[in-house]
Each structure stands twice: as C-alpha cells, then as structure tokens.
Tab-separated table of N, CA and C in Angstrom:
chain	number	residue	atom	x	y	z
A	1	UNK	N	0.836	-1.193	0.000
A	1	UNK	CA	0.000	0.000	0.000
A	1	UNK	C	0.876	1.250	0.000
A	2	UNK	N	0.131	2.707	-0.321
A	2	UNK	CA	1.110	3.501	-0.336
A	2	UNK	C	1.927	3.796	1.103
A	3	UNK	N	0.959	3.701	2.254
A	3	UNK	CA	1.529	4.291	3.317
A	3	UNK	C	2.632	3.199	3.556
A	4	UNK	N	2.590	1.744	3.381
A	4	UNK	CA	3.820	0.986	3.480
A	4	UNK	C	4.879	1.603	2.825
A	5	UNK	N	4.944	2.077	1.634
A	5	UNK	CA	5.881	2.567	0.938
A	5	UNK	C	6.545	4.112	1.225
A	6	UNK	N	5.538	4.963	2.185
A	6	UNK	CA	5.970	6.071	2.680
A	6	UNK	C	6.368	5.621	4.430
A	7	UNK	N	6.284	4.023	4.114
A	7	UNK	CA	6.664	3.885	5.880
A	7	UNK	C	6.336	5.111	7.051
A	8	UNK	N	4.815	4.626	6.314
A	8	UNK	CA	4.047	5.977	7.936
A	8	UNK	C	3.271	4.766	8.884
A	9	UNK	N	2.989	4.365	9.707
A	9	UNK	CA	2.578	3.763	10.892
A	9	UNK	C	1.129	3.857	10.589
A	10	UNK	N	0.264	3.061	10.941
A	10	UNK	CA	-1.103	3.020	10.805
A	10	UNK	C	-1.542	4.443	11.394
A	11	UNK	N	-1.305	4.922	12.458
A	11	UNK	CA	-2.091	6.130	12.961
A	11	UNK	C	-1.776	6.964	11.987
A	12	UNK	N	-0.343	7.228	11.417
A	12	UNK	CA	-0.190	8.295	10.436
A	12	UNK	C	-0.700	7.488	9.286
A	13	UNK	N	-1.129	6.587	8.937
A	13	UNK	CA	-1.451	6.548	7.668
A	13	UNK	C	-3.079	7.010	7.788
A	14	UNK	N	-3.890	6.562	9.022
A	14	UNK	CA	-5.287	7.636	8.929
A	14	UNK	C	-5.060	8.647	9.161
A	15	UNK	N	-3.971	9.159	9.407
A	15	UNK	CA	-4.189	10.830	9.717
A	15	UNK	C	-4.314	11.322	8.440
A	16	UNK	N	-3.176	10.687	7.423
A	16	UNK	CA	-3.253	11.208	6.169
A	16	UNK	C	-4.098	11.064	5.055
A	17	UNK	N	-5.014	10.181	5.364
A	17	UNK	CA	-5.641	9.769	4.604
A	17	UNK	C	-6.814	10.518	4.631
A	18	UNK	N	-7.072	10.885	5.973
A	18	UNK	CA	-8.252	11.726	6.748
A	18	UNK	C	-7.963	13.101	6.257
A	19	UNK	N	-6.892	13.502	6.066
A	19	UNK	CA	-6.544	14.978	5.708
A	19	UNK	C	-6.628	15.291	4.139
A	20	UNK	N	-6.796	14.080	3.453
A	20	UNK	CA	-7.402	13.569	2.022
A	20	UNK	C	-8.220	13.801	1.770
A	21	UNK	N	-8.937	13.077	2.311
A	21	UNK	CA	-10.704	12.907	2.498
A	21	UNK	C	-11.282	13.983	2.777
A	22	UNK	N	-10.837	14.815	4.088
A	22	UNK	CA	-11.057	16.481	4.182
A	22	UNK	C	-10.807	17.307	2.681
A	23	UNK	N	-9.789	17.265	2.231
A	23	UNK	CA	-9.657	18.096	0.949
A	23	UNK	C	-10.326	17.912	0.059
A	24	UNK	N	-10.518	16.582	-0.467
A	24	UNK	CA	-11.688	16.075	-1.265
A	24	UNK	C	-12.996	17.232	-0.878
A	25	UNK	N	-13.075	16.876	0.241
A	25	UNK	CA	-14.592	17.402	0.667
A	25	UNK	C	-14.514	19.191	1.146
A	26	UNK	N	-13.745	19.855	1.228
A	26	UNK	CA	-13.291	20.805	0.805
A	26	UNK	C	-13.387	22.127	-0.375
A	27	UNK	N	-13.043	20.949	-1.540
A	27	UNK	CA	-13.091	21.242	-2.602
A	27	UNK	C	-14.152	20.765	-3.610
A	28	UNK	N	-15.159	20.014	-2.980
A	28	UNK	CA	-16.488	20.031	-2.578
A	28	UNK	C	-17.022	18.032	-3.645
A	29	UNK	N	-15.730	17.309	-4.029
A	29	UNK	CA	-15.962	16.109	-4.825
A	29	UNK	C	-16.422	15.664	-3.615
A	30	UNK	N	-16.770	15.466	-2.432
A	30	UNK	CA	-17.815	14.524	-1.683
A	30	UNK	C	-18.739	15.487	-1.148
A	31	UNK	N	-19.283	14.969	0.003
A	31	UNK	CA	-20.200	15.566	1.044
A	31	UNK	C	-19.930	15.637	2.202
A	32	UNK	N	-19.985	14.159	2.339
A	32	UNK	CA	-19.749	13.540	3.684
A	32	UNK	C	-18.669	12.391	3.659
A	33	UNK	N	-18.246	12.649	4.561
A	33	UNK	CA	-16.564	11.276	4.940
A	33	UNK	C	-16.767	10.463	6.434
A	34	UNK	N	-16.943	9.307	5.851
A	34	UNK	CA	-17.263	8.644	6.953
A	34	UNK	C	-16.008	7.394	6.915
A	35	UNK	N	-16.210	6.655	7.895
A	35	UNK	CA	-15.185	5.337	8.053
A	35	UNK	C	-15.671	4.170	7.788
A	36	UNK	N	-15.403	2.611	8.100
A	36	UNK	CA	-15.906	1.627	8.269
A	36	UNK	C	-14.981	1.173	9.451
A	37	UNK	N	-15.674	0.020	9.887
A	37	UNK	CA	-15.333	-0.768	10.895
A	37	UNK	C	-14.070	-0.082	11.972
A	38	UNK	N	-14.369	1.386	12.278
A	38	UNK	CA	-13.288	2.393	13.462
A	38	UNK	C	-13.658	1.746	14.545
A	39	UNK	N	-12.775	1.407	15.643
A	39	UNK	CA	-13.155	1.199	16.925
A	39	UNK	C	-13.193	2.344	17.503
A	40	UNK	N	-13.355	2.252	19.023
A	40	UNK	CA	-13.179	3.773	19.878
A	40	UNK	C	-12.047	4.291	19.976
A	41	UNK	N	-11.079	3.253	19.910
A	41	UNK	CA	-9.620	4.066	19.898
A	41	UNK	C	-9.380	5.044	18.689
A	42	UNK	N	-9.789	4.499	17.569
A	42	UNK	CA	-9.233	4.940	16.125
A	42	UNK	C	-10.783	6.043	16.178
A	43	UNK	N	-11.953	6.005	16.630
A	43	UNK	CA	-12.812	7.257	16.192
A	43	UNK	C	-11.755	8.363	17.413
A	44	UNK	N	-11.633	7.959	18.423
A	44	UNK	CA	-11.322	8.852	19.724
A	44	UNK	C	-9.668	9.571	18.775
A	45	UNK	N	-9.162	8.577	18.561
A	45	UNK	CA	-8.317	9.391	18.155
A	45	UNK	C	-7.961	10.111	16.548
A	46	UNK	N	-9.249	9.849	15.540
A	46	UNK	CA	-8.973	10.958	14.267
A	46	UNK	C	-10.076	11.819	15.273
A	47	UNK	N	-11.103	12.216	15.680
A	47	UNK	CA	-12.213	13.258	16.140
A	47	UNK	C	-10.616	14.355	17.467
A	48	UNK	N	-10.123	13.226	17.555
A	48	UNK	CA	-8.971	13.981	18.694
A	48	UNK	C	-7.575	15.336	17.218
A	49	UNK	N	-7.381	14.470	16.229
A	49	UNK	CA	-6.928	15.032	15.431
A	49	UNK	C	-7.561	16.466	14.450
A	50	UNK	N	-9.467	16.073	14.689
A	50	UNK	CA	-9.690	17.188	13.771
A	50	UNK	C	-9.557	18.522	14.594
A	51	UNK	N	-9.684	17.941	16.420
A	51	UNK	CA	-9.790	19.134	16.581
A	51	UNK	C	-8.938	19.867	17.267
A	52	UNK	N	-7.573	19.141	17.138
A	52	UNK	CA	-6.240	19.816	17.053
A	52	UNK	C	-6.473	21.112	16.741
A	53	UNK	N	-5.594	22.074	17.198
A	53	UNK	CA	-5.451	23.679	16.530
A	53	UNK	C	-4.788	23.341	14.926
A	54	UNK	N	-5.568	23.799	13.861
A	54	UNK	CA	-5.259	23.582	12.811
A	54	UNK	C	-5.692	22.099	11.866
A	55	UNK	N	-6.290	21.752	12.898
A	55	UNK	CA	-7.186	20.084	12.196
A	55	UNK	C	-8.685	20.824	12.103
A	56	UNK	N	-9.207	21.727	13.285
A	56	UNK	CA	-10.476	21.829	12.997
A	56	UNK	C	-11.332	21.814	12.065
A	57	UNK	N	-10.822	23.088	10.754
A	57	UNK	CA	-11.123	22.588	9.619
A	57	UNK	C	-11.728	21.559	8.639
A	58	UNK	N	-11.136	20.149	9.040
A	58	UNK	CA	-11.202	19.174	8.306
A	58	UNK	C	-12.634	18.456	8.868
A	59	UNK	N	-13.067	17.842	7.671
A	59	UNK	CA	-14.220	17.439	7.362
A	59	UNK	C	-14.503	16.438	9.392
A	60	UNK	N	-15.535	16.441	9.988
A	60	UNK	CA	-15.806	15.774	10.759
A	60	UNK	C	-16.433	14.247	10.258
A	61	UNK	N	-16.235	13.104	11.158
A	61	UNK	CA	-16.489	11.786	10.701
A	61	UNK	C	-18.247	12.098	10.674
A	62	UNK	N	-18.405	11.895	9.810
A	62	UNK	CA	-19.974	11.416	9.156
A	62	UNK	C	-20.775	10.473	9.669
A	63	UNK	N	-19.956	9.150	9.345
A	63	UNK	CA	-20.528	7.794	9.505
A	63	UNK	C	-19.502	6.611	9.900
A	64	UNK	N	-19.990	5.868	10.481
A	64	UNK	CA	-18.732	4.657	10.777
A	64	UNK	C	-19.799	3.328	10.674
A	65	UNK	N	-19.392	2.599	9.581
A	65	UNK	CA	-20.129	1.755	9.508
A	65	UNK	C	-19.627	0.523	9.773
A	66	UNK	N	-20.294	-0.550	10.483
A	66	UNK	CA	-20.253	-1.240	11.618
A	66	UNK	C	-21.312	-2.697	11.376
A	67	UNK	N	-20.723	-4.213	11.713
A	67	UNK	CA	-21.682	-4.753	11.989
A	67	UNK	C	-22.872	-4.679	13.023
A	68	UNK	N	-24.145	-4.484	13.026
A	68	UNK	CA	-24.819	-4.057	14.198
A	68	UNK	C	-26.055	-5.039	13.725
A	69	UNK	N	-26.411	-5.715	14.964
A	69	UNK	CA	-26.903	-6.735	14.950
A	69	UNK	C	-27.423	-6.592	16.461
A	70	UNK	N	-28.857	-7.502	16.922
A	70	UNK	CA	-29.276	-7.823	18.410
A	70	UNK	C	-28.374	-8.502	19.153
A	71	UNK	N	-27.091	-8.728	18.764
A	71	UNK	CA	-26.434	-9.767	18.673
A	71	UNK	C	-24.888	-9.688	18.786
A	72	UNK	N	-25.011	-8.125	18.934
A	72	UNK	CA	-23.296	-7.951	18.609
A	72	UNK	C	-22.961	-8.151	19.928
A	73	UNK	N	-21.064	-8.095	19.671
A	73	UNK	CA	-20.321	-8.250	20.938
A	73	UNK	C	-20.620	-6.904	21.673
A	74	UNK	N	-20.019	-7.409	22.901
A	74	UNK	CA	-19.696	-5.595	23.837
A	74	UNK	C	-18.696	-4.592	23.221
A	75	UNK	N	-17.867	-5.268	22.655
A	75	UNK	CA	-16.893	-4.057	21.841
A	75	UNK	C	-17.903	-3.474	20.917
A	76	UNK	N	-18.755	-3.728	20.110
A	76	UNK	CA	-19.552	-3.606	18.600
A	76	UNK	C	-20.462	-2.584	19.688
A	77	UNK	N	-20.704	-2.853	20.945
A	77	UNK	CA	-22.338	-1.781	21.289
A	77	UNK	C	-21.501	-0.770	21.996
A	78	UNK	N	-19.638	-0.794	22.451
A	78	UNK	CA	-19.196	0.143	23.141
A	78	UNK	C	-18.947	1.184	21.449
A	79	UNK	N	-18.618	0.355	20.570
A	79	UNK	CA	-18.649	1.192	19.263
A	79	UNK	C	-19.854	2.357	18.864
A	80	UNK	N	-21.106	1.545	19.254
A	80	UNK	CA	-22.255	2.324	18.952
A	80	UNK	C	-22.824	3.136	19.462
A	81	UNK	N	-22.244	3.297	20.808
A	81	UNK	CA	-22.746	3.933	21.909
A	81	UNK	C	-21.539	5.360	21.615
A	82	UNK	N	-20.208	4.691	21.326
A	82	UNK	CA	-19.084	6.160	21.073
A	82	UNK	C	-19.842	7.056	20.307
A	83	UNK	N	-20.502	6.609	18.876
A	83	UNK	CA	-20.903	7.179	17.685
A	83	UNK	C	-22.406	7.750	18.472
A	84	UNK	N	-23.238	7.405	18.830
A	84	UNK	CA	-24.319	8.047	19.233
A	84	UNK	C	-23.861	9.593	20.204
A	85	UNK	N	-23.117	9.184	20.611
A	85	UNK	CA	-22.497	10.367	21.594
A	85	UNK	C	-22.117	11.374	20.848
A	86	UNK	N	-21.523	10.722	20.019
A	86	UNK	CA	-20.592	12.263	19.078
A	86	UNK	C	-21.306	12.565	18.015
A	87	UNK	N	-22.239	12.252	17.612
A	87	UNK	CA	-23.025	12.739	16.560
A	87	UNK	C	-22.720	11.573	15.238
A	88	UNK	N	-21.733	10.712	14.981
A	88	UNK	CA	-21.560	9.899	14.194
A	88	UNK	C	-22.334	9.127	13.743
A	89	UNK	N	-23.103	8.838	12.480
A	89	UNK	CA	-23.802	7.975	11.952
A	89	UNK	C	-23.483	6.594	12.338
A	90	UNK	N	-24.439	5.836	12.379
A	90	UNK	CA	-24.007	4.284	12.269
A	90	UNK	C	-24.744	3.845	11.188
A	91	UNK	N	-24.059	2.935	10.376
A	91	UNK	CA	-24.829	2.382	9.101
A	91	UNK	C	-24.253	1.012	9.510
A	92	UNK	N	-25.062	-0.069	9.608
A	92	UNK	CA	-25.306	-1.115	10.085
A	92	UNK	C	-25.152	-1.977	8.518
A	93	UNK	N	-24.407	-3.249	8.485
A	93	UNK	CA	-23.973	-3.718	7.972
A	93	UNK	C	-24.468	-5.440	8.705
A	94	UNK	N	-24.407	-6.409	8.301
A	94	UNK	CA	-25.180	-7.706	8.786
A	94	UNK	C	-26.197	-7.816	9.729
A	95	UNK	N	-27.318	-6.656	9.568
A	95	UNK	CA	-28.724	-6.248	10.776
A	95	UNK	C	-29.392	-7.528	10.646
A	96	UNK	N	-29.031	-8.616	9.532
A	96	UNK	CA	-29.806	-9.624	9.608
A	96	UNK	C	-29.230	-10.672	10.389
A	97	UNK	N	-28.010	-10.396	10.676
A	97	UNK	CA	-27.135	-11.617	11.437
A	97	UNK	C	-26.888	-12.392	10.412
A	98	UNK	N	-26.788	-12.578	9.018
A	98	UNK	CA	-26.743	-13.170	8.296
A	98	UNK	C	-27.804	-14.412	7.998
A	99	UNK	N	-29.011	-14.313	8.929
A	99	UNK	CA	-29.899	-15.313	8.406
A	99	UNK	C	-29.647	-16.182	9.923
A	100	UNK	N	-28.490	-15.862	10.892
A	100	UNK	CA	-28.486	-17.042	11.671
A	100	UNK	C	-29.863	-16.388	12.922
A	101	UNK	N	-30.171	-15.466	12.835
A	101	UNK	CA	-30.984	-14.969	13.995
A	101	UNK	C	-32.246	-16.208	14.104
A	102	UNK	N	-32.290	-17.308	13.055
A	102	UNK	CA	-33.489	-18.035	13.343
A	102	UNK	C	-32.848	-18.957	14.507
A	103	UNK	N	-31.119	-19.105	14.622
A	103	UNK	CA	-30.873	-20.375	15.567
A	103	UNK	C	-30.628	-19.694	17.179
A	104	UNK	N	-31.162	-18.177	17.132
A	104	UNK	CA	-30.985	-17.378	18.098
A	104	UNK	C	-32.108	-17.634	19.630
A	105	UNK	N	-31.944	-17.480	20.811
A	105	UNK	CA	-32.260	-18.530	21.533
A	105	UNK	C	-33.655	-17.167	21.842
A	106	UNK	N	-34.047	-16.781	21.656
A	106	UNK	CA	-34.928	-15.409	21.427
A	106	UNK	C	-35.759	-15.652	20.285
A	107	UNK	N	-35.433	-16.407	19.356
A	107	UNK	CA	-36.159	-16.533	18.147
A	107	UNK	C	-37.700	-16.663	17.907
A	108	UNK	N	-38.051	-17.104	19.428
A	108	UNK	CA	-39.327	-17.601	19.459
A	108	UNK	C	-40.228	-15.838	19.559
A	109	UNK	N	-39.682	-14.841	20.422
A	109	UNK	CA	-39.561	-13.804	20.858
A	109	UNK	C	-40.039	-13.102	19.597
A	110	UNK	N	-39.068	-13.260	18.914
A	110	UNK	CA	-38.712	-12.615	17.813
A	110	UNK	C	-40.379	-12.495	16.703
A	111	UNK	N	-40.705	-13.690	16.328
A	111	UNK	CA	-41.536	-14.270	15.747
A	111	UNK	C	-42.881	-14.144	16.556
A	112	UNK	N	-43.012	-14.129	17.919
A	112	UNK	CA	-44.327	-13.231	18.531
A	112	UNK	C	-44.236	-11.600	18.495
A	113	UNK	N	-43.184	-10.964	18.239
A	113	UNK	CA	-43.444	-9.593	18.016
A	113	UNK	C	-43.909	-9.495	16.532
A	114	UNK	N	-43.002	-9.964	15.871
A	114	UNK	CA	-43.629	-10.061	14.234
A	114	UNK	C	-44.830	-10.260	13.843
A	115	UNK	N	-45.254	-11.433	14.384
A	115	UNK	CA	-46.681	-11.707	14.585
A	115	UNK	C	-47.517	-10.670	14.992
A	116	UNK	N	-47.652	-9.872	15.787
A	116	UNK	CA	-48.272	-8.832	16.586
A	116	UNK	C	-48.009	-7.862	16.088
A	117	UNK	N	-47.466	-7.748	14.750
A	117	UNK	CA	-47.011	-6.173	14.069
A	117	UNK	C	-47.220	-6.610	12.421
A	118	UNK	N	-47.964	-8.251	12.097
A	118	UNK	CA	-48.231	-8.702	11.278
A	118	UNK	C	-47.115	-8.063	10.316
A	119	UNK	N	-45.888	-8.363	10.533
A	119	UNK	CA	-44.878	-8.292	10.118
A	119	UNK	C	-43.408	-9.543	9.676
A	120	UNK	N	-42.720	-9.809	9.543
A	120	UNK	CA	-41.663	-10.284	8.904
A	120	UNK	C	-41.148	-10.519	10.028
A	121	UNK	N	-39.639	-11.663	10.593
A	121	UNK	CA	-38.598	-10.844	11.681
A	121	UNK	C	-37.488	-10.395	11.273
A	122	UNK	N	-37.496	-10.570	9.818
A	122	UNK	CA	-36.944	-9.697	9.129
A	122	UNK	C	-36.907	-8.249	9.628
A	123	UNK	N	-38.415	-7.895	9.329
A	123	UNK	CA	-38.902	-6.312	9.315
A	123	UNK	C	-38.040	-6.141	10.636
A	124	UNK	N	-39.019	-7.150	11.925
A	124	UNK	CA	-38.844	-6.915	12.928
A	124	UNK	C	-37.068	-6.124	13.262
A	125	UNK	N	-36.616	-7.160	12.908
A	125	UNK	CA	-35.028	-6.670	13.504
A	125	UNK	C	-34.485	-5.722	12.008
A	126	UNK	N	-35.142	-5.576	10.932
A	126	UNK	CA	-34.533	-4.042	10.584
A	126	UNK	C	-35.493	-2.813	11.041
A	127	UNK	N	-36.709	-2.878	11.774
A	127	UNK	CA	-36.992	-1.935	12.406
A	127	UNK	C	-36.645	-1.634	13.975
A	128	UNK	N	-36.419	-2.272	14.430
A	128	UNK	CA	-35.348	-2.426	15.601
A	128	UNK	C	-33.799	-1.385	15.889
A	129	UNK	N	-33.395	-1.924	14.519
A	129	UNK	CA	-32.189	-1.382	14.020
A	129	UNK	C	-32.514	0.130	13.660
A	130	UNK	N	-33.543	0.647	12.817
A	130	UNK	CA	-33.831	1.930	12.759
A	130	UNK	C	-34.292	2.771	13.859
A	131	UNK	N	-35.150	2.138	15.215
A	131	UNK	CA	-35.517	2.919	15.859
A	131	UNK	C	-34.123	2.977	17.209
A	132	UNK	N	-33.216	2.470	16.824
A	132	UNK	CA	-31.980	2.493	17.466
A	132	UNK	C	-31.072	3.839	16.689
A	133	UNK	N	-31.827	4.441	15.881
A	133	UNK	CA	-30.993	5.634	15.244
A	133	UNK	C	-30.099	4.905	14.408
A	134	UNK	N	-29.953	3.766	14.164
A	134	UNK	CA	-28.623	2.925	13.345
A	134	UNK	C	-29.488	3.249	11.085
A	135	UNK	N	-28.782	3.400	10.982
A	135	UNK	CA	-28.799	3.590	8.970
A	135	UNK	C	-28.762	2.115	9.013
A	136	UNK	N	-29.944	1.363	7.845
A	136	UNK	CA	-29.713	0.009	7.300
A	136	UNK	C	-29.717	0.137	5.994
A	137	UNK	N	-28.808	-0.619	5.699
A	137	UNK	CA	-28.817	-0.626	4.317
A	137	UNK	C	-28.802	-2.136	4.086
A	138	UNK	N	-30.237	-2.935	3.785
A	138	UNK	CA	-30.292	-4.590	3.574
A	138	UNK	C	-30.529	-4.327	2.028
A	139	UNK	N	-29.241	-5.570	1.791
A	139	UNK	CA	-28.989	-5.912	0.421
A	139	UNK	C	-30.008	-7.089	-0.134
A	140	UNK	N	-30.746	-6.652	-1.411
A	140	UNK	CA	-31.740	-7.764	-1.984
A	140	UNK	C	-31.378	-7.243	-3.488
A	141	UNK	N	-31.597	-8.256	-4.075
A	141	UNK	CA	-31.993	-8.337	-5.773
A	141	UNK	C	-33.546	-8.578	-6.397
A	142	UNK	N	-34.137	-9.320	-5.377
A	142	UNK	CA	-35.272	-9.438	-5.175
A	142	UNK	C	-36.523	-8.502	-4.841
A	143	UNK	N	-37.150	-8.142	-6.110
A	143	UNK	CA	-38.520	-6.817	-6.195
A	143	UNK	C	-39.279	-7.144	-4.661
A	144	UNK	N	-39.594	-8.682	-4.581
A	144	UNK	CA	-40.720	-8.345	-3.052
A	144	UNK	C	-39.931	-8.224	-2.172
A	145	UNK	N	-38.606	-8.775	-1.643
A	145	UNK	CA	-37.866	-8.315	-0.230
A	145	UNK	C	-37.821	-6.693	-0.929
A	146	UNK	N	-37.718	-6.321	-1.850
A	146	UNK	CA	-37.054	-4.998	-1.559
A	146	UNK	C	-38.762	-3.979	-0.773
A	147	UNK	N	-39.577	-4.173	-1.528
A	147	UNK	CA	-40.652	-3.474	-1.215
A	147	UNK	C	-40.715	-4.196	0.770
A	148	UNK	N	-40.999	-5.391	0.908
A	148	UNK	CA	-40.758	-5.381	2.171
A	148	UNK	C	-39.886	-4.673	2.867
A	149	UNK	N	-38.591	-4.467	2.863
A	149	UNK	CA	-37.400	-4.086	3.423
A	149	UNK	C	-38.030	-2.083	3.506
A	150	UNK	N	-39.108	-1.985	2.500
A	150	UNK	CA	-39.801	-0.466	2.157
A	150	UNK	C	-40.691	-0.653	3.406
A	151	UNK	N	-41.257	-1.639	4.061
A	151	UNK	CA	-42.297	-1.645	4.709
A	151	UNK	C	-42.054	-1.624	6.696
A	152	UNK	N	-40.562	-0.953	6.461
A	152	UNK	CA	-39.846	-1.417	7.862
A	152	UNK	C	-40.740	-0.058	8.522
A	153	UNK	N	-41.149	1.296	7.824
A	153	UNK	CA	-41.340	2.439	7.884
A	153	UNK	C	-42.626	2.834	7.810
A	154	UNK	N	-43.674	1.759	8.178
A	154	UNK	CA	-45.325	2.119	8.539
A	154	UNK	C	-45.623	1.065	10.189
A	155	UNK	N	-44.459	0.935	10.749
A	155	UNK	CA	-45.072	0.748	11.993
A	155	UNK	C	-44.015	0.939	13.304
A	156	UNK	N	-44.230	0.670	14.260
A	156	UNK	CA	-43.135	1.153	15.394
A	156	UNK	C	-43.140	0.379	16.750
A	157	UNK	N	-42.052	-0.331	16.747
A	157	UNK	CA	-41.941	-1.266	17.791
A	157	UNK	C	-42.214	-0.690	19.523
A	158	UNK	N	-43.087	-0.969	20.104
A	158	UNK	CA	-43.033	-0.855	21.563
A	158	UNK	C	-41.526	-0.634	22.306
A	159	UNK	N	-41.909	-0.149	23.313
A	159	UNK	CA	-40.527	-0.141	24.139
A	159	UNK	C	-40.289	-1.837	24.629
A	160	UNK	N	-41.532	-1.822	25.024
A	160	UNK	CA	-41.375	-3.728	25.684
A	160	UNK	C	-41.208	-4.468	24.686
A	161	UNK	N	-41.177	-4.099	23.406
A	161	UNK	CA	-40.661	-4.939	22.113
A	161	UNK	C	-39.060	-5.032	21.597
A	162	UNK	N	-38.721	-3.524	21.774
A	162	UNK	CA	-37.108	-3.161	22.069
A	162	UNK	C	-36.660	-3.961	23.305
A	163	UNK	N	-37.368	-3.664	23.977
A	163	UNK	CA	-36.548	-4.713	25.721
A	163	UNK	C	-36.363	-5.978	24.911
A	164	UNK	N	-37.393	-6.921	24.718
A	164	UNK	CA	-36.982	-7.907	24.784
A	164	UNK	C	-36.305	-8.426	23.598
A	165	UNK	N	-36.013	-7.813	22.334
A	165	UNK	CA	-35.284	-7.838	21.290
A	165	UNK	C	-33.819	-7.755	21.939
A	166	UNK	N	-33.712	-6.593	22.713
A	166	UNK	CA	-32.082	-6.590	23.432
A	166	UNK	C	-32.043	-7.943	24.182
C-alpha cells in the first residue's frame, strides 16, 4: 500500500488519509466522509486530530459503519454507543445476522413480536435497528424483499418490544 511505501505507521497513515478525504470534501468532490469498521480508539483518536489547533477545519467523521446486529459483541455496542455520543452515523452492515438470527435462543420472541405487528422478523429486527438511530442498508436483488425491506417504515416497535429484542 502507499503508506507501506511512505513507511508511515497506521495512525499516520489515517491521519493522512483523513486529511485527504477532508480536501476532497473541501473542494467540494464529496459531502460527507465517513469510516468503516473504526473502533473507539481509532474514532477517539482521528475526532482527537480534527480538533487539534489547525485540524479543525477538516471534514468531521460522518458515519462509521459497523456490523450491528441484536447480537453484537460488547466491543460492537461500546462502538455504537461512542458514535451516538458524538453525533456519528451508524450504518449497520449484517442487521440480519446473516440469516443465523433463526438459531438465536430469542427466536421464538422474535416471531411473537412479528406476529403482533403482522410483520416479517426480518422487518422486525430491521426496524429495531432503525428505531436504534442505526442507517440500514439490507442488500436484496429481489422486487418483493425490496418493497418489504420499504415496509420497515409504517409501523413502530413498543418499548417492551425493544426490551426484549435486546
């Protein structure tokens, strides 16, 4: 990669890359500059860089996109919880668990809220995921999942529906 070849250290290679991405957006070829998969160390420390005397300037993190799932580890919800704090988007990446949420020991759970919202648990856990403030973006090729995946946005899970989803 280049930063191997400029032998800069991972932190300097996001610093520089971040100071990229700022200029880009600057000079106005993006909008928004976001990350993927940042932990708290690496958001704590580029948000620590923009606002250096003389970093301020530079574009603030947007989005950090993240597996987010009912399901994630404690590192993945200490991730989501950094980004809610600081204003950072989360765009959620495997909200379906990949399909394993049926061998999930809740599943039964899952499938009486659905039921009761004459819904999917599909829907269920990508509306879950939205009323958590999290961005989904579920991938289909398929015309009826996609119009379903449209249908996450005419109803609204209970709080005692969120409880027991967590």
């Amino acid at each position: 990669s280049e930063c191997k070849s400029q032998e800069l250290s991972e932190i300097e290679c996001r610093r520089e890359t971040w100071l990229s991405l700022s200029e880009a957006r600057d000079v106005g070829l993006v909008r928004d500059v976001g990350v993927s998969n940042f932990d708290v160390d690496q958001l704590s420390e580029l948000r620590g860089d923009i606002e250096e005397e003389g970093y301020f300037s530079k574009a603030p993190i947007a989005a950090n996109q993240i597996r987010y799932n009912p399901w994630i580890s404690n590192r993945q919800e200490k991730i989501y919880q950094y980004c809610q704090q600081h204003g950072i988007a989360v765009i959620a990446y495997h909200s379906l668990a990949g399909g394993a949420f049926r061998k999930k020991a809740n599943f039964q759970t899952l499938q009486n809220i659905a039921q009761s919202h004459n819904k999917t648990v599909q829907q269920v856990l990508l509306r879950w995921a939205v009323q958590k403030n999290v961005v989904i973006i579920p991938g289909t090729g398929n015309p009826s999942h996609m119009r379903m995946n449209l249908e996450v946005y005419d109803f609204e899970l209970t709080e005692s529906d969120m409880a027991a989803i967590e």
